[in-house]
Structure formats: C-alpha cells, structure tokens
mmCIF file of C-alpha atoms (C1' of nucleotides) in Angstrom:
data_model
loop_
_atom_site.group_PDB
_atom_site.id
_atom_site.type_symbol
_atom_site.label_atom_id
_atom_site.label_comp_id
_atom_site.label_asym_id
_atom_site.label_seq_id
_atom_site.Cartn_x
_atom_site.Cartn_y
_atom_site.Cartn_z
ATOM 1 C CA MET O 1 -0.009 -0.054 -0.007
ATOM 2 C CA GLN O 2 2.274 2.783 -1.337
ATOM 3 C CA VAL O 3 0.935 6.272 -0.906
ATOM 4 C CA SER O 4 2.780 8.501 -3.258
ATOM 5 C CA ALA O 5 3.893 11.976 -2.648
ATOM 6 C CA ARG O 6 0.930 13.179 -4.681
ATOM 7 C CA GLY O 7 -1.406 11.135 -2.524
ATOM 8 C CA GLU O 8 0.031 12.386 0.702
ATOM 9 C CA TYR O 9 0.038 16.025 -0.478
ATOM 10 C CA ALA O 10 -3.555 15.653 -1.790
ATOM 11 C CA VAL O 11 -4.839 14.432 1.620
ATOM 12 C CA ARG O 12 -2.948 17.130 3.498
ATOM 13 C CA ILE O 13 -4.421 19.758 1.264
ATOM 14 C CA ALA O 14 -7.930 18.280 1.409
ATOM 15 C CA VAL O 15 -7.750 18.176 5.190
ATOM 16 C CA THR O 16 -6.633 21.732 5.365
ATOM 17 C CA LEU O 17 -9.438 22.732 3.046
ATOM 18 C CA ALA O 18 -11.877 20.733 5.330
ATOM 19 C CA GLN O 19 -10.656 22.769 8.364
ATOM 20 C CA GLY O 20 -11.342 26.046 6.708
ATOM 21 C CA HIS O 21 -14.549 25.084 5.033
ATOM 22 C CA PRO O 22 -16.316 26.729 3.570
ATOM 23 C CA ARG O 23 -13.876 29.638 2.952
ATOM 24 C CA THR O 24 -11.855 29.566 -0.207
ATOM 25 C CA ILE O 25 -8.081 29.226 0.196
ATOM 26 C CA SER O 26 -5.443 29.972 -2.321
ATOM 27 C CA ALA O 27 -2.894 27.445 -3.538
ATOM 28 C CA SER O 28 -0.097 29.564 -2.037
ATOM 29 C CA SER O 29 -1.819 29.633 1.334
ATOM 30 C CA LEU O 30 -2.328 25.803 1.166
ATOM 31 C CA ALA O 31 1.223 25.154 0.127
ATOM 32 C CA ALA O 32 2.548 27.334 2.876
ATOM 33 C CA ALA O 33 0.356 25.800 5.485
ATOM 34 C CA GLN O 34 1.543 22.338 4.678
ATOM 35 C CA ALA O 35 5.021 23.198 3.450
ATOM 36 C CA LEU O 36 4.613 21.942 0.013
ATOM 37 C CA PRO O 37 6.071 23.110 -3.288
ATOM 38 C CA ARG O 38 3.518 25.654 -4.513
ATOM 39 C CA LYS O 39 3.489 24.566 -8.211
ATOM 40 C CA PHE O 40 3.156 21.049 -7.332
ATOM 41 C CA ALA O 41 0.265 21.910 -5.032
ATOM 42 C CA GLU O 42 -1.420 23.637 -8.018
ATOM 43 C CA VAL O 43 -1.106 20.494 -10.119
ATOM 44 C CA ILE O 44 -2.740 18.350 -7.426
ATOM 45 C CA LEU O 45 -5.598 20.839 -6.954
ATOM 46 C CA GLY O 46 -6.164 20.597 -10.584
ATOM 47 C CA ASP O 47 -6.648 16.899 -10.287
ATOM 48 C CA LEU O 48 -8.988 17.432 -7.313
ATOM 49 C CA ARG O 49 -10.920 19.959 -9.323
ATOM 50 C CA ARG O 50 -11.301 17.659 -12.374
ATOM 51 C CA ALA O 51 -12.549 14.878 -9.972
ATOM 52 C CA HIS O 52 -15.178 17.376 -8.643
ATOM 53 C CA LEU O 53 -13.857 17.136 -5.192
ATOM 54 C CA VAL O 54 -13.044 20.876 -4.978
ATOM 55 C CA ASP O 55 -14.335 24.053 -6.719
ATOM 56 C CA SER O 56 -12.051 26.775 -7.755
ATOM 57 C CA VAL O 57 -12.478 30.623 -8.063
ATOM 58 C CA ARG O 58 -10.196 32.563 -10.240
ATOM 59 C CA GLY O 59 -8.926 36.030 -9.762
ATOM 60 C CA VAL O 60 -7.982 38.167 -6.813
ATOM 61 C CA GLU O 61 -9.488 36.613 -3.475
ATOM 62 C CA GLY O 62 -9.886 33.479 -5.399
ATOM 63 C CA GLY O 63 -8.776 29.998 -4.398
ATOM 64 C CA TYR O 64 -10.119 26.562 -3.620
ATOM 65 C CA ARG O 65 -12.868 25.177 -1.522
ATOM 66 C CA LEU O 66 -14.339 21.729 -1.015
ATOM 67 C CA ALA O 67 -17.186 20.923 -3.433
ATOM 68 C CA ARG O 68 -19.069 19.054 -0.691
ATOM 69 C CA SER O 69 -19.177 19.259 3.031
ATOM 70 C CA PRO O 70 -16.123 17.742 4.851
ATOM 71 C CA GLU O 71 -18.179 14.990 6.392
ATOM 72 C CA ASP O 72 -19.313 13.911 2.879
ATOM 73 C CA VAL O 73 -15.860 13.490 1.311
ATOM 74 C CA SER O 74 -13.817 10.384 2.119
ATOM 75 C CA VAL O 75 -9.979 10.224 2.235
ATOM 76 C CA GLY O 76 -10.361 7.387 -0.347
ATOM 77 C CA GLU O 77 -11.979 9.638 -2.846
ATOM 78 C CA VAL O 78 -9.143 12.067 -2.529
ATOM 79 C CA LEU O 79 -6.568 9.275 -2.947
ATOM 80 C CA ARG O 80 -8.290 7.921 -6.080
ATOM 81 C CA ALA O 81 -8.536 11.325 -7.634
ATOM 82 C CA VAL O 82 -4.607 11.793 -7.665
ATOM 83 C CA ASP O 83 -3.389 8.194 -7.715
ATOM 84 C CA GLY O 84 -5.618 5.709 -9.403
ATOM 85 C CA PRO O 85 -7.429 2.921 -7.827
ATOM 86 C CA LEU O 86 -6.696 2.113 -4.108
ATOM 87 C CA ALA O 87 -5.601 -1.457 -4.932
ATOM 88 C CA GLU O 88 -4.074 -2.930 -8.067
ATOM 89 C CA VAL O 89 -2.181 -6.148 -8.681
ATOM 90 C CA ARG O 90 0.435 -5.816 -11.477
ATOM 91 C CA GLY O 91 -1.686 -2.942 -12.818
ATOM 92 C CA ARG O 92 -4.854 -4.802 -12.796
ATOM 93 C CA ARG O 93 -8.002 -4.547 -10.684
ATOM 94 C CA PRO O 94 -7.988 -7.428 -8.052
ATOM 95 C CA GLU O 95 -11.129 -9.009 -9.507
ATOM 96 C CA GLU O 96 -9.672 -9.031 -13.020
ATOM 97 C CA THR O 97 -6.806 -11.327 -12.031
ATOM 98 C CA SER O 98 -6.862 -14.981 -12.902
ATOM 99 C CA TYR O 99 -4.374 -17.890 -12.496
ATOM 100 C CA GLU O 100 -3.798 -21.461 -13.128
ATOM 101 C CA GLY O 101 -2.594 -24.222 -10.893
ATOM 102 C CA ALA O 102 -1.624 -23.565 -7.240
ATOM 103 C CA ALA O 103 -2.505 -19.919 -7.644
ATOM 104 C CA VAL O 104 -6.156 -20.220 -8.568
ATOM 105 C CA ASN O 105 -7.301 -18.891 -5.229
ATOM 106 C CA LEU O 106 -5.315 -15.727 -5.143
ATOM 107 C CA PRO O 107 -7.964 -13.431 -6.626
ATOM 108 C CA ARG O 108 -9.861 -13.825 -3.449
ATOM 109 C CA LEU O 109 -6.859 -12.824 -1.482
ATOM 110 C CA TRP O 110 -6.378 -9.664 -3.560
ATOM 111 C CA VAL O 111 -10.044 -8.699 -3.240
ATOM 112 C CA ALA O 112 -9.863 -9.243 0.511
ATOM 113 C CA ALA O 113 -6.826 -6.978 0.683
ATOM 114 C CA ARG O 114 -8.678 -4.286 -1.326
ATOM 115 C CA ALA O 115 -11.626 -4.533 0.977
ATOM 116 C CA ALA O 116 -9.339 -4.062 3.950
ATOM 117 C CA VAL O 117 -7.857 -0.987 2.530
ATOM 118 C CA ARG O 118 -11.307 0.405 1.679
ATOM 119 C CA SER O 119 -12.487 -0.251 5.095
ATOM 120 C CA VAL O 120 -10.071 2.342 6.301
ATOM 121 C CA PHE O 121 -9.791 4.901 3.611
ATOM 122 C CA ASP O 122 -13.429 4.892 2.376
ATOM 123 C CA GLU O 123 -14.794 4.978 6.068
ATOM 124 C CA VAL O 124 -12.935 8.009 7.077
ATOM 125 C CA SER O 125 -14.154 11.519 6.122
ATOM 126 C CA LEU O 126 -12.060 14.546 5.753
ATOM 127 C CA ALA O 127 -13.926 16.125 8.699
ATOM 128 C CA GLN O 128 -12.816 13.107 10.811
ATOM 129 C CA ALA O 129 -9.217 13.257 9.597
ATOM 130 C CA ALA O 130 -9.074 16.944 10.427
ATOM 131 C CA THR O 131 -10.625 16.595 13.934
ATOM 132 C CA GLY O 132 -8.905 13.391 14.750
ATOM 133 C CA GLU O 133 -12.260 11.866 15.735
ATOM 134 C CA PHE O 134 -11.831 8.727 13.827
ATOM 135 C CA PRO O 135 -14.498 5.851 13.687
ATOM 136 C CA LEU O 136 -14.281 3.194 16.258
ATOM 137 C CA ARG O 137 -12.802 0.761 13.751
ATOM 138 C CA ILE O 138 -9.720 2.873 13.116
ATOM 139 C CA ASP O 139 -9.122 3.287 16.869
ATOM 140 C CA GLU O 140 -9.168 -0.514 17.202
ATOM 141 C CA LEU O 141 -6.746 -0.938 14.404
ATOM 142 C CA THR O 142 -4.295 1.586 15.875
ATOM 143 C CA ALA O 143 -4.773 0.327 19.408
ATOM 144 C CA ALA O 144 -2.904 -2.905 19.044
ATOM 145 C CA ASP O 145 0.636 -2.230 20.467
ATOM 146 C CA ASP O 146 2.375 -3.770 17.425
ATOM 147 C CA ALA O 147 0.438 -1.480 15.095
ATOM 148 C CA TRP O 148 3.035 1.290 15.510
ATOM 149 C CA THR O 149 6.067 -1.012 14.998
ATOM 150 C CA PRO O 150 7.498 -1.746 11.617
ATOM 151 C CA ARG O 151 8.072 -5.209 10.363
ATOM 152 C CA MET V 1 -1.899 -1.036 -2.249
ATOM 153 C CA GLN V 2 -0.092 -1.618 -5.419
ATOM 154 C CA VAL V 3 1.248 -5.137 -5.801
ATOM 155 C CA SER V 4 4.071 -5.050 -8.352
ATOM 156 C CA ALA V 5 4.760 -7.778 -10.966
ATOM 157 C CA ARG V 6 7.497 -8.986 -8.698
ATOM 158 C CA GLY V 7 5.114 -9.264 -5.845
ATOM 159 C CA GLU V 8 2.392 -11.131 -7.699
ATOM 160 C CA TYR V 9 5.114 -13.478 -9.314
ATOM 161 C CA ALA V 10 6.634 -14.140 -5.934
ATOM 162 C CA VAL V 11 3.364 -15.163 -4.305
ATOM 163 C CA ARG V 12 2.425 -17.366 -7.257
ATOM 164 C CA ILE V 13 5.776 -18.940 -7.090
ATOM 165 C CA ALA V 14 5.621 -19.400 -3.351
ATOM 166 C CA VAL V 15 2.222 -20.985 -3.569
ATOM 167 C CA THR V 16 3.353 -23.408 -6.140
ATOM 168 C CA LEU V 17 6.323 -24.292 -3.876
ATOM 169 C CA ALA V 18 3.847 -24.732 -1.009
ATOM 170 C CA GLN V 19 1.826 -27.208 -3.093
ATOM 171 C CA GLY V 20 4.751 -29.221 -3.968
ATOM 172 C CA HIS V 21 6.268 -29.074 -0.467
ATOM 173 C CA PRO V 22 8.790 -30.565 0.468
ATOM 174 C CA ARG V 23 9.930 -31.509 -2.948
ATOM 175 C CA THR V 24 12.440 -29.275 -4.567
ATOM 176 C CA ILE V 25 11.287 -27.585 -7.921
ATOM 177 C CA SER V 26 13.416 -25.999 -10.550
ATOM 178 C CA ALA V 27 13.156 -22.437 -11.697
ATOM 179 C CA SER V 28 12.122 -23.598 -15.093
ATOM 180 C CA SER V 29 9.391 -25.802 -13.811
ATOM 181 C CA LEU V 30 8.027 -22.930 -11.632
ATOM 182 C CA ALA V 31 8.173 -20.593 -14.417
ATOM 183 C CA ALA V 32 6.326 -22.923 -16.746
ATOM 184 C CA ALA V 33 3.724 -23.776 -14.192
ATOM 185 C CA GLN V 34 2.800 -20.152 -13.692
ATOM 186 C CA ALA V 35 3.652 -19.015 -17.197
ATOM 187 C CA LEU V 36 6.402 -16.514 -16.038
ATOM 188 C CA PRO V 37 9.584 -15.462 -17.769
ATOM 189 C CA ARG V 38 12.121 -17.942 -16.685
ATOM 190 C CA LYS V 39 14.970 -15.460 -16.083
ATOM 191 C CA PHE V 40 12.814 -13.155 -14.116
ATOM 192 C CA ALA V 41 11.533 -16.100 -11.995
ATOM 193 C CA GLU V 42 15.231 -16.744 -11.159
ATOM 194 C CA VAL V 43 15.749 -13.171 -9.933
ATOM 195 C CA ILE V 44 12.715 -13.445 -7.717
ATOM 196 C CA LEU V 45 13.810 -16.748 -6.296
ATOM 197 C CA GLY V 46 17.084 -15.178 -5.540
ATOM 198 C CA ASP V 47 15.256 -12.632 -3.443
ATOM 199 C CA LEU V 48 13.314 -15.194 -1.584
ATOM 200 C CA ARG V 49 16.549 -17.259 -0.878
ATOM 201 C CA ARG V 50 18.219 -14.123 0.510
ATOM 202 C CA ALA V 51 15.245 -13.541 2.785
ATOM 203 C CA HIS V 52 15.617 -17.180 3.901
ATOM 204 C CA LEU V 53 12.137 -18.056 2.790
ATOM 205 C CA VAL V 54 13.453 -20.711 0.464
ATOM 206 C CA ASP V 55 16.286 -23.058 0.276
ATOM 207 C CA SER V 56 18.097 -23.845 -2.981
ATOM 208 C CA VAL V 57 19.864 -26.822 -4.307
ATOM 209 C CA ARG V 58 22.432 -26.589 -7.092
ATOM 210 C CA GLY V 59 23.143 -29.039 -9.878
ATOM 211 C CA VAL V 60 21.086 -31.595 -11.608
ATOM 212 C CA GLU V 61 18.013 -32.500 -9.719
ATOM 213 C CA GLY V 62 18.365 -29.237 -7.969
ATOM 214 C CA GLY V 63 15.844 -26.505 -7.429
ATOM 215 C CA TYR V 64 14.000 -24.622 -4.700
ATOM 216 C CA ARG V 65 11.811 -25.571 -1.719
ATOM 217 C CA LEU V 66 10.338 -23.690 1.162
ATOM 218 C CA ALA V 67 12.631 -23.089 3.991
ATOM 219 C CA ARG V 68 9.709 -23.569 6.495
ATOM 220 C CA SER V 69 6.452 -25.543 6.205
ATOM 221 C CA PRO V 70 3.751 -23.897 4.122
ATOM 222 C CA GLU V 71 1.513 -23.238 7.234
ATOM 223 C CA ASP V 72 4.293 -21.390 8.678
ATOM 224 C CA VAL V 73 5.080 -18.768 5.983
ATOM 225 C CA SER V 74 2.721 -15.811 5.424
ATOM 226 C CA VAL V 75 1.938 -14.144 2.216
ATOM 227 C CA GLY V 76 3.099 -10.970 3.834
ATOM 228 C CA GLU V 77 6.560 -12.380 4.322
ATOM 229 C CA VAL V 78 6.878 -13.184 0.603
ATOM 230 C CA LEU V 79 5.595 -9.791 -0.387
ATOM 231 C CA ARG V 80 8.077 -7.963 1.807
ATOM 232 C CA ALA V 81 11.012 -10.151 0.570
ATOM 233 C CA VAL V 82 10.552 -8.853 -2.886
ATOM 234 C CA ASP V 83 9.000 -5.396 -2.634
ATOM 235 C CA GLY V 84 9.775 -3.660 0.609
ATOM 236 C CA PRO V 85 7.494 -2.897 3.483
ATOM 237 C CA LEU V 86 3.723 -3.604 2.989
ATOM 238 C CA ALA V 87 2.866 0.006 3.574
ATOM 239 C CA GLU V 88 4.680 3.309 2.970
ATOM 240 C CA VAL V 89 3.708 6.902 2.608
ATOM 241 C CA ARG V 90 5.885 8.896 0.401
ATOM 242 C CA GLY V 91 8.571 6.481 1.013
ATOM 243 C CA ARG V 92 8.454 6.536 4.784
ATOM 244 C CA ARG V 93 7.035 4.078 7.387
ATOM 245 C CA PRO V 94 3.573 5.185 8.514
ATOM 246 C CA GLU V 95 4.680 5.761 12.057
ATOM 247 C CA GLU V 96 7.469 7.922 10.914
ATOM 248 C CA THR V 97 5.246 10.615 9.321
ATOM 249 C CA SER V 98 4.481 13.813 11.165
ATOM 250 C CA TYR V 99 2.598 16.951 10.051
ATOM 251 C CA GLU V 100 1.686 20.416 11.181
ATOM 252 C CA GLY V 101 -1.783 22.100 11.268
ATOM 253 C CA ALA V 102 -4.870 20.310 9.940
ATOM 254 C CA ALA V 103 -2.928 17.256 9.088
ATOM 255 C CA VAL V 104 -1.672 16.354 12.623
ATOM 256 C CA ASN V 105 -3.879 13.361 12.842
ATOM 257 C CA LEU V 106 -2.830 11.684 9.513
ATOM 258 C CA PRO V 107 -0.194 9.352 10.971
ATOM 259 C CA ARG V 108 -2.926 7.522 12.908
ATOM 260 C CA LEU V 109 -4.683 7.028 9.551
ATOM 261 C CA TRP V 110 -1.637 5.666 7.844
ATOM 262 C CA VAL V 111 -0.957 3.294 10.667
ATOM 263 C CA ALA V 112 -4.590 2.058 10.640
ATOM 264 C CA ALA V 113 -4.246 1.524 6.838
ATOM 265 C CA ARG V 114 -1.120 -0.560 7.365
ATOM 266 C CA ALA V 115 -2.774 -2.505 10.112
ATOM 267 C CA ALA V 116 -5.642 -3.377 7.790
ATOM 268 C CA VAL V 117 -3.300 -4.560 5.061
ATOM 269 C CA ARG V 118 -1.298 -6.620 7.595
ATOM 270 C CA SER V 119 -4.540 -8.241 8.821
ATOM 271 C CA VAL V 120 -4.883 -9.858 5.528
ATOM 272 C CA PHE V 121 -1.469 -10.670 4.225
ATOM 273 C CA ASP V 122 0.160 -11.451 7.578
ATOM 274 C CA GLU V 123 -2.730 -13.697 8.517
ATOM 275 C CA VAL V 124 -2.816 -15.872 5.626
ATOM 276 C CA SER V 125 -0.397 -18.745 5.095
ATOM 277 C CA LEU V 126 0.973 -20.166 1.832
ATOM 278 C CA ALA V 127 -0.745 -23.301 2.669
ATOM 279 C CA GLN V 128 -4.083 -21.559 3.013
ATOM 280 C CA ALA V 129 -3.529 -19.630 -0.164
ATOM 281 C CA ALA V 130 -2.721 -22.799 -1.990
ATOM 282 C CA THR V 131 -5.770 -24.769 -0.790
ATOM 283 C CA GLY V 132 -8.122 -21.770 -0.783
ATOM 284 C CA GLU V 133 -9.151 -22.481 2.796
ATOM 285 C CA PHE V 134 -8.762 -18.808 3.944
ATOM 286 C CA PRO V 135 -9.277 -17.596 7.635
ATOM 287 C CA LEU V 136 -12.861 -16.583 8.386
ATOM 288 C CA ARG V 137 -11.802 -12.913 8.299
ATOM 289 C CA ILE V 138 -10.912 -13.153 4.698
ATOM 290 C CA ASP V 139 -14.102 -14.890 3.801
ATOM 291 C CA GLU V 140 -16.039 -12.048 5.490
ATOM 292 C CA LEU V 141 -14.147 -9.424 3.612
ATOM 293 C CA THR V 142 -14.826 -11.040 0.318
ATOM 294 C CA ALA V 143 -18.462 -11.853 1.115
ATOM 295 C CA ALA V 144 -19.705 -8.247 0.809
ATOM 296 C CA ASP V 145 -21.216 -7.990 -2.627
ATOM 297 C CA ASP V 146 -19.501 -4.806 -3.403
ATOM 298 C CA ALA V 147 -16.088 -6.341 -2.559
ATOM 299 C CA TRP V 148 -15.895 -7.591 -6.150
ATOM 300 C CA THR V 149 -16.840 -4.381 -7.844
ATOM 301 C CA PRO V 150 -14.343 -1.642 -8.866
ATOM 302 C CA ARG V 151 -14.651 1.940 -7.589
ATOM 303 C "C1'" DA I 1 -8.345 51.523 -17.720
ATOM 304 C "C1'" DG I 2 -5.001 49.492 -15.264
ATOM 305 C "C1'" DC I 3 -2.994 46.641 -11.918
ATOM 306 C "C1'" DA I 4 -2.516 42.861 -8.542
ATOM 307 C "C1'" DT I 5 -3.659 38.389 -7.565
ATOM 308 C "C1'" DA I 6 -5.351 34.192 -8.590
ATOM 309 C "C1'" DT I 7 -6.140 29.936 -11.447
ATOM 310 C "C1'" DC I 8 -5.013 27.398 -15.311
ATOM 311 C "C1'" DC I 9 -2.535 25.311 -19.371
ATOM 312 C "C1'" DT I 10 1.499 23.235 -21.803
ATOM 313 C "C1'" DA I 11 5.764 21.756 -21.880
ATOM 314 C "C1'" DT I 12 9.863 20.044 -20.044
ATOM 315 C "C1'" DC I 13 13.344 17.743 -17.077
ATOM 316 C "C1'" DG I 14 16.122 14.790 -14.358
ATOM 317 C "C1'" DA I 15 16.288 10.865 -11.599
ATOM 318 C "C1'" DT I 16 14.751 6.703 -10.350
ATOM 319 C "C1'" DC I 17 12.774 2.411 -10.810
ATOM 320 C "C1'" DA I 18 10.222 -1.637 -12.893
ATOM 321 C "C1'" DA I 19 10.473 -5.328 -15.813
ATOM 322 C "C1'" DG I 20 12.902 -8.117 -18.292
ATOM 323 C "C1'" DT I 21 17.031 -9.886 -20.880
ATOM 324 C "C1'" DA I 22 21.978 -11.545 -21.841
ATOM 325 C "C1'" DG I 23 25.790 -14.288 -21.054
ATOM 326 C "C1'" DG I 24 28.368 -17.016 -18.597
ATOM 327 C "C1'" DA I 25 30.604 -18.806 -14.217
ATOM 328 C "C1'" DT I 26 29.777 -22.306 -10.796
ATOM 329 C "C1'" DT I 27 27.930 -26.457 -8.683
ATOM 330 C "C1'" DC I 28 26.436 -31.160 -8.507
ATOM 331 C "C1'" DA I 29 25.027 -35.959 -9.692
ATOM 332 C "C1'" DA I 30 25.202 -39.719 -12.572
ATOM 333 C "C1'" DT R 1 32.608 -35.551 -18.625
ATOM 334 C "C1'" DT R 2 28.358 -34.097 -19.450
ATOM 335 C "C1'" DG R 3 24.156 -32.136 -18.631
ATOM 336 C "C1'" DA R 4 20.992 -29.602 -15.803
ATOM 337 C "C1'" DA R 5 20.637 -26.631 -12.619
ATOM 338 C "C1'" DT R 6 21.715 -22.381 -9.502
ATOM 339 C "C1'" DC R 7 23.905 -18.060 -9.352
ATOM 340 C "C1'" DC R 8 26.266 -13.495 -10.479
ATOM 341 C "C1'" DT R 9 27.012 -9.245 -12.976
ATOM 342 C "C1'" DA R 10 25.640 -6.255 -16.155
ATOM 343 C "C1'" DC R 11 22.641 -4.033 -19.232
ATOM 344 C "C1'" DT R 12 18.462 -2.219 -21.716
ATOM 345 C "C1'" DT R 13 14.243 -0.167 -22.289
ATOM 346 C "C1'" DG R 14 10.363 2.274 -21.121
ATOM 347 C "C1'" DA R 15 7.543 4.425 -17.923
ATOM 348 C "C1'" DT R 16 6.677 7.144 -14.028
ATOM 349 C "C1'" DC R 17 7.370 10.319 -10.235
ATOM 350 C "C1'" DG R 18 8.226 14.702 -8.377
ATOM 351 C "C1'" DA R 19 8.944 19.026 -9.583
ATOM 352 C "C1'" DT R 20 9.648 23.378 -12.247
ATOM 353 C "C1'" DA R 21 8.972 27.163 -16.112
ATOM 354 C "C1'" DG R 22 6.569 30.429 -18.373
ATOM 355 C "C1'" DG R 23 2.897 32.428 -19.544
ATOM 356 C "C1'" DA R 24 -2.263 32.763 -20.900
ATOM 357 C "C1'" DT R 25 -6.596 33.816 -18.754
ATOM 358 C "C1'" DA R 26 -9.853 35.384 -15.384
ATOM 359 C "C1'" DT R 27 -11.339 38.527 -11.574
ATOM 360 C "C1'" DG R 28 -11.823 42.198 -8.331
ATOM 361 C "C1'" DC R 29 -10.387 46.817 -6.798
ATOM 362 C "C1'" DT R 30 -9.252 51.400 -7.210
#
DNA sequence: AGCATATCCTATCGATCAAGTAGGATTCAA
DNA sequence: TTGAATCCTACTTGATCGATAGGATATGCT
C-alpha cells in the first residue's frame, strides 16, 4: 500500500480545506500551511478539481474550497483522484486477476486486501481526519501495540 | 496498495512451492507452471532465498523448496521479501510521518491502513492460499457483494 | 483603464525504478 | 565428462514520479 507524494500531499491539502470550510483558500496559502512546493500543489488541486472534489475561484480573492461538506468526502476519494484505484495487482484490478494451478485462489486474497484498505480510507471523512475523531474501527486498528512498530 | 509484478510473481511461485512441499522444484518448472519469464523467476527466487524463505539446491535434480512448512510462511513475508514494507507513505513508514496544522492526525490514519493490510497478508499462510481455505476474516471481507466491484 | 492576484494550461526535465534480458561462471549428480 | 541446474554481473528499455518554467486567462479593486 504505497501512498505516493501526490497522494500524501492531496490528503494534507484536502484536510486543510476541510478545516477552513467553506472559505476559499489559495494554492499559495495551502502550500505554505503544509510546507509543499506551490507549483506542485497547483497540479494536485487541478486533479482534485477535475474529480469534482473541489471548486475553484479565479482572480483576486480566489482559491479553492471543497465541493461537498467535509463530512461527505472520504479520504479514499481524494486518494483515487490523484493516484488511481486504491488497490491494483500488477496494474490490474483485483477481480480481473486469474491464475492457473496452485495460484487459482489468489484473486480472493487480492479482493480481501482491497476490501481491507477500503474499510479504512473509504470510511474516514475529511472532517474526521481533520478533527482526529476517527470511527471506532480505526481506533481499534491503531490500538494494538504492534500497530506502531515496523516489520 | 499496489502489488508489483515482482510481488505477484513471488506469491504465485511461493504458492506453487507450497503445493509441492517438500519436493524441490526447478526455476524452469516454476516458471512454466505459472507462465512467467524464466529469467525473471530466477531473480525473484534469489530474493526469496536471500530472505531465507526458500532453500536452494544446485546441480542436476536441484531447485528450490520452502525453508519452512507452508503453514508457517505468510503471504506478507513473501511480499516483503521482494517489494519492501507492506505500507509506505511517500517512501516513509507510517509511524515516521509527522505533520503540522490540519494534518496532525494523519499518522494514525496511515498506521490504521497498514494494520488493515497486515490483517490480510500476515494472517494468510501459503498453505491456506494454496488450498483456498482462508481464515474466516478473509471470507467475511470477500463476502460483501461490493467487494468484487471496482470503484 | 490598469493593476495585482489568482487559477489554469502546456511543456519540459532529471532521476529513479520496474520489468525483463543476456551471457556466462559455478555447482553437482550420474 | 556431461548435462542440468543455480547463481552472478551487467545491461536495456520504457515508464513514472516529483517537480519546475513560463505564460495565458480570469477576476476584483481603485
């Protein structure tokens, strides 16, 4: 589950927009607030706009705002807008995989993995991510002591 | 959660080894059984050997076999051996991330996502993947009707 | 009208990595 | 000694990632 720089930046931007909602915020302000390269932030905001996750206003006093209310936009949507699908196996969707021999059962495993990822990113809204009041499921996942240790 | 070609190939190879355990199988046979490029399969088997997941035997009648019994090797170990850590955010481990402002809570989200991925790949053994008798948790994840539909 | 401040569009760039190939050296059993 | 196998080093090719450059276009204010 690699989250790219684009993905990370996009979520940080989106969460900042959520916190300021419904004010519009300029790309420069967003970039400054999260310490990101301004031009790169513009590119990412373009992606979010084309995915209809944010609206933009041009000109002086212009900027970006969430197209929907922060409780209504999931982190998963933001990630999909800038990187593609949440889960892929060798560039294919999990349910499109198919194997012979000992590997025949792997598609079920890939689908399960995707479902697990969705159960986090699609169940957390930008509002929750901004306030830190996550769903119970998330608290349970992070509660296990080894959740915070690398493997 | 992008599984690379290396990752996919590695799991297919590992599952094939699991099915034949404890016989040793040559790289050519493995490649043929799963329709993979032979040379590339060799590279991957080298990774698995260096991670002590498989043992190798040189010479005629040589080949590869699992270093431990198939019930004792998880899919997660195989994936880590060929791609790196199961979850990374902009090239960093989830618990190493840190943000200012509206994004302060994101590390918990990344850790939760990693925990979710682990709960699939680290809880499924090669034996289970080969037989298709997955843990209950996996069946539950794949049971939801929308688990098999793209988003 | 003119200016400052924005978004927005197109193009480019360097570095890195992924996937796969090539060729041969080495090992081992029969 | 021969054949089949692992193993090692190197290379190629293409794509992608992260980022930057420069300017065209829109908007509000004075």
